[in-house]
Coordinates of N, CA and C in Angstrom, one line a residue:
X1 N 2.4 8.6 19.6 CA 2.9 9.8 19.2 C 3.7 9.4 17.7
X2 N 3.7 10.1 16.9 CA 4.2 9.9 15.7 C 5.5 10.9 15.1
X3 N 6.5 10.4 14.6 CA 7.7 11.3 14.3 C 8.0 10.5 13.0
X4 N 8.5 11.8 12.2 CA 8.7 11.5 10.7 C 10.5 11.4 10.9
X5 N 10.9 10.8 9.8 CA 12.3 10.6 9.6 C 13.1 11.5 9.4
X6 N 14.6 11.8 9.8 CA 15.2 12.8 9.7 C 15.4 13.7 8.5
X7 N 15.1 13.2 7.2 CA 15.0 13.7 6.2 C 13.8 14.5 5.9
X8 N 12.8 14.5 6.6 CA 11.6 15.5 6.3 C 11.7 16.5 7.6
X9 N 11.2 17.7 7.1 CA 11.1 18.9 7.9 C 9.8 18.9 8.8
X10 N 9.0 18.0 8.3 CA 7.4 17.9 9.0 C 7.5 16.8 10.0
X11 N 7.0 17.2 11.1 CA 6.7 16.3 12.2 C 5.4 16.3 12.5
X12 N 4.5 15.3 12.5 CA 3.3 15.2 12.9 C 3.0 14.0 13.7
X13 N 2.1 14.5 15.0 CA 1.7 13.8 15.8 C 0.3 13.8 15.9
X14 N -0.5 12.7 16.3 CA -2.0 12.6 16.7 C -2.2 11.4 17.5
X15 N -3.3 11.4 18.5 CA -3.4 10.4 19.1 C -4.8 9.9 18.2
X16 N -5.0 8.5 18.5 CA -6.1 7.7 17.8 C -6.3 6.4 18.8
X17 N -7.3 5.8 18.8 CA -7.5 4.6 19.2 C -7.6 3.2 18.7
X18 N -7.2 2.1 19.3 CA -7.3 1.1 18.4 C -8.7 0.3 19.0
X19 N -9.5 0.0 17.8 CA -10.8 -0.3 18.2 C -11.0 -1.8 17.9
X20 N -12.2 -2.3 17.7 CA -12.7 -3.7 17.9 C -11.4 -4.1 16.6
X21 N -10.9 -5.7 17.1 CA -10.3 -6.6 16.3 C -9.0 -5.8 16.0
X22 N -8.6 -4.8 16.7 CA -7.4 -4.1 16.6 C -6.9 -3.0 15.3
X23 N -8.3 -2.7 15.0 CA -8.4 -2.0 13.7 C -8.2 -0.5 14.4
X24 N -7.4 0.3 13.4 CA -7.2 1.7 13.5 C -7.4 2.6 12.5
X25 N -7.6 3.8 12.3 CA -7.7 4.5 11.3 C -6.4 5.5 11.8
X26 N -5.5 5.7 11.0 CA -4.5 6.8 10.7 C -4.7 8.1 10.6
X27 N -4.8 8.9 11.5 CA -5.1 10.6 11.1 C -4.6 10.8 9.8
X28 N -5.4 11.8 9.4 CA -4.9 12.2 7.8 C -3.7 13.4 8.0
X29 N -3.7 14.0 8.9 CA -2.4 14.8 8.8 C -1.3 13.9 9.1
X30 N -1.4 12.9 9.7 CA 0.0 12.1 9.8 C 0.4 11.4 8.6
X31 N -0.9 11.0 8.0 CA -0.6 10.2 6.6 C 0.0 11.1 5.6
X32 N -0.5 12.3 5.5 CA -0.1 13.5 4.6 C 1.4 13.7 4.9
X33 N 1.6 14.1 6.2 CA 2.9 14.2 6.4 C 3.9 13.2 6.1
X34 N 3.5 12.1 6.1 CA 4.5 10.8 5.8 C 4.5 10.4 4.4
X35 N 3.7 11.4 3.5 CA 3.5 11.0 2.1 C 2.9 9.5 2.1
X36 N 2.1 9.1 2.8 CA 1.0 7.6 2.6 C -0.1 8.0 2.0
X37 N -0.1 7.7 0.8 CA -1.6 8.0 0.2 C -2.4 6.7 0.6
X38 N -3.9 7.0 0.3 CA -5.0 6.1 0.6 C -4.8 4.9 -0.1
X39 N -5.0 3.5 0.4 CA -4.7 2.4 -0.2 C -3.5 1.6 -0.2
X40 N -2.4 2.6 0.4 CA -1.0 2.2 0.3 C -1.1 1.1 1.6
X41 N -0.2 0.0 1.2 CA 0.1 -1.0 2.2 C 1.2 -0.5 2.9
X42 N 1.3 -0.6 4.4 CA 2.2 -0.4 5.2 C 2.7 -1.7 5.9
X43 N 4.1 -1.8 6.3 CA 4.4 -3.1 7.1 C 4.5 -2.4 8.6
X44 N 3.9 -3.2 9.5 CA 3.8 -2.8 11.0 C 5.0 -3.8 11.5
X45 N 5.8 -3.1 12.5 CA 6.7 -4.0 13.3 C 6.8 -3.3 14.7
X46 N 7.0 -4.4 15.9 CA 7.0 -3.8 17.2 C 8.5 -3.4 17.3
X47 N 8.7 -2.3 18.0 CA 10.1 -1.7 18.0 C 10.2 -1.3 19.5
X48 N 9.8 -2.4 20.7 CA 9.8 -2.3 21.9 C 8.4 -2.4 22.5
X49 N 8.4 -2.5 23.8 CA 7.2 -2.4 24.4 C 6.6 -1.1 24.3
X50 N 5.0 -0.9 23.6 CA 4.4 0.0 23.5 C 4.8 0.9 22.4
X51 N 5.5 0.4 21.3 CA 6.2 1.5 20.3 C 5.9 0.3 19.0
X52 N 5.2 0.8 18.3 CA 5.0 0.3 16.9 C 5.4 1.0 15.6
X53 N 6.2 0.6 14.8 CA 6.5 1.4 13.6 C 5.9 0.9 12.1
X54 N 5.3 1.8 11.7 CA 4.7 1.7 10.5 C 5.7 2.3 9.0
X55 N 5.7 1.5 8.3 CA 6.8 2.0 6.8 C 6.1 1.3 5.5
X56 N 6.3 2.1 4.6 CA 6.1 1.3 3.5 C 7.3 0.4 2.9
X57 N 7.0 -0.4 1.9 CA 8.1 -1.2 1.3 C 9.3 -0.5 1.0
X58 N 8.9 0.7 0.4 CA 10.0 1.3 -0.2 C 10.7 2.2 0.7
X59 N 10.2 2.7 1.9 CA 11.1 3.3 2.8 C 11.8 2.1 3.4
X60 N 11.6 0.7 3.7 CA 12.3 -0.1 4.4 C 13.5 -0.4 3.4
X61 N 13.2 -0.4 2.1 CA 14.3 -0.7 0.7 C 15.3 0.5 1.0
X62 N 14.6 1.7 1.4 CA 15.6 2.7 1.1 C 16.7 2.8 2.3
X63 N 16.2 2.6 3.5 CA 16.6 2.4 4.9 C 17.7 1.3 4.6
X64 N 17.6 0.0 4.0 CA 18.5 -0.9 3.7 C 19.6 -0.9 2.9
X65 N 19.3 0.0 1.8 CA 20.2 0.4 0.6 C 21.1 1.5 1.4
X66 N 20.6 2.4 2.0 CA 21.4 3.8 2.6 C 22.2 3.1 3.6
X67 N 22.1 2.0 4.2 CA 23.1 1.3 5.0 C 23.8 0.5 4.6
X68 N 24.0 0.2 3.0 CA 25.0 -0.7 2.6 C 26.1 0.1 1.9
X69 N 27.1 -0.6 2.2 CA 28.4 0.2 1.9 C 28.4 0.2 0.3
X70 N 28.9 1.5 -0.1 CA 29.2 1.8 -1.5 C 30.6 0.9 -2.1
X71 N 30.5 0.7 -3.4 CA 31.9 0.3 -3.8 C 32.1 0.5 -5.2
X72 N 31.8 1.8 -5.7 CA 32.2 2.3 -7.3 C 31.1 1.4 -8.0
X73 N 31.7 0.4 -9.0 CA 30.9 -0.4 -10.2 C 29.5 -1.0 -9.3
X74 N 30.1 -1.8 -8.1 CA 28.9 -2.4 -7.4 C 27.7 -1.7 -7.2
X75 N 28.2 -0.4 -6.6 CA 27.0 0.4 -6.1 C 26.3 1.2 -7.2
X76 N 26.7 1.3 -8.5 CA 26.2 1.9 -9.5 C 25.1 0.5 -9.8
X77 N 25.2 -0.8 -9.9 CA 24.6 -1.6 -10.4 C 23.4 -1.8 -9.3
X78 N 24.0 -1.7 -8.0 CA 22.8 -1.9 -6.9 C 21.9 -0.5 -6.9
X79 N 22.3 0.4 -7.3 CA 21.4 1.5 -7.4 C 20.8 1.4 -8.7
X80 N 20.9 0.9 -9.9 CA 20.1 0.4 -11.0 C 19.1 -0.7 -10.5
X81 N 19.6 -1.5 -9.6 CA 18.4 -2.7 -9.3 C 17.7 -1.8 -8.3
X82 N 17.8 -1.0 -7.5 CA 16.9 -0.4 -6.6 C 16.0 0.4 -7.4
X83 N 16.6 0.9 -8.5 CA 15.5 1.9 -9.0 C 14.7 0.9 -9.9
X84 N 14.8 -0.3 -10.4 CA 14.0 -1.1 -11.2 C 13.2 -1.7 -9.9
X85 N 13.2 -2.0 -8.9 CA 12.8 -2.6 -7.6 C 11.4 -1.5 -7.5
X86 N 12.0 -0.2 -7.4 CA 10.9 0.9 -7.2 C 9.8 1.1 -8.3
X87 N 10.2 1.1 -9.3 CA 9.5 1.1 -10.6 C 8.5 -0.2 -10.4
X88 N 9.0 -1.2 -10.0 CA 8.1 -2.6 -10.0 C 7.0 -2.5 -9.0
X89 N 7.6 -1.9 -7.6 CA 6.5 -1.5 -6.2 C 5.4 -0.7 -6.8
X90 N 5.8 0.6 -7.6 CA 5.2 1.4 -8.1 C 4.0 0.8 -8.8
X91 N 4.4 0.1 -10.0 CA 3.4 -0.5 -10.7 C 2.5 -1.4 -9.8
X92 N 2.7 -2.1 -9.1 CA 2.2 -2.9 -8.1 C 1.0 -2.2 -7.2
X93 N 1.8 -1.1 -7.1 CA 0.6 -0.3 -6.0 C -0.4 0.4 -7.1
X94 N 0.1 0.9 -8.1 CA -1.1 1.2 -8.9 C -1.9 0.3 -9.5
X95 N -1.4 -1.0 -9.6 CA -2.3 -2.4 -9.9 C -3.3 -2.6 -9.0
X96 N -2.6 -2.5 -7.3 CA -3.7 -3.3 -6.2 C -4.4 -1.9 -6.1
X97 N -4.4 -0.5 -6.6 CA -5.1 0.5 -6.2 C -6.6 0.5 -7.1
X98 N -6.4 -0.2 -8.0 CA -7.4 -0.3 -9.0 C -8.4 -1.5 -8.1
X99 N -9.5 -0.8 -8.2 CA -10.8 -1.8 -7.4 C -11.3 -2.6 -8.5
X100 N -11.4 -4.0 -8.4 CA -12.1 -4.5 -9.6 C -13.6 -4.3 -9.1
X101 N -14.4 -4.6 -10.5 CA -15.6 -4.5 -10.4 C -16.6 -5.7 -9.7
X102 N -17.6 -5.6 -9.3 CA -18.1 -6.6 -8.9 C -18.2 -8.0 -9.7
X103 N -18.5 -7.9 -11.2 CA -18.3 -9.2 -11.9 C -16.9 -9.7 -12.0
X104 N -15.8 -9.1 -11.8 CA -14.7 -9.4 -11.9 C -14.5 -10.2 -10.7
X105 N -14.7 -9.4 -9.8 CA -14.4 -10.0 -8.1 C -14.9 -11.2 -8.2
X106 N -16.1 -11.6 -8.4 CA -17.1 -12.8 -8.6 C -16.5 -13.9 -9.3
X107 N -15.8 -13.5 -10.7 CA -15.3 -14.5 -11.4 C -13.8 -14.7 -10.9
X108 N -13.2 -14.0 -10.3 CA -12.0 -14.2 -9.5 C -12.4 -15.2 -8.4
X109 N -13.3 -15.2 -7.8 CA -13.9 -15.7 -6.8 C -13.9 -17.2 -7.2
X110 N -14.7 -17.4 -8.0 CA -15.4 -18.5 -8.6 C -13.9 -19.2 -9.2
X111 N -13.0 -18.9 -9.8 CA -12.1 -19.7 -10.5 C -11.0 -20.0 -9.1
X112 N -10.9 -19.4 -8.1 CA -10.2 -19.6 -7.1 C -11.1 -20.7 -6.3
X113 N -12.1 -20.9 -6.1 CA -13.0 -22.1 -5.6 C -12.9 -23.0 -6.3
X114 N -12.7 -22.9 -7.7 CA -12.9 -24.1 -8.7 C -11.4 -24.9 -8.5
X115 N -10.2 -24.0 -8.4 CA -9.0 -24.3 -8.4 C -8.9 -25.1 -7.1
X116 N -9.4 -24.5 -6.1 CA -9.1 -25.6 -4.7 C -10.2 -26.6 -4.6
X117 N -10.8 -26.7 -5.5 CA -11.8 -28.0 -5.8 C -13.2 -27.8 -4.8
X118 N -13.2 -26.7 -4.4 CA -14.4 -26.3 -3.9 C -15.8 -25.7 -4.5

């Protein structure tokens, strides 16, 4: 069963099966309700027996920052740094979501093999 955080009015639940090699497909309704786009990287953590939590890096950052004490000027600086981190994460997501063509992929693989001396 899936639950949304307290900030979201939408709660989505769906059952799905863990397949071969532990692979699963998250139901589209759950992804949409959580605002998780195709290709997005999620961090999984065990949260007790039979409970797994999936979060984006941005959601984890927001949770950590929300729990940090505020102190005027330092809080403003922290918010500025957080905004910069989010912008960098968004840029990285955009860069990662663009799939390389076959030639680029082969060139990257060949360069990696050469660097490893193989």
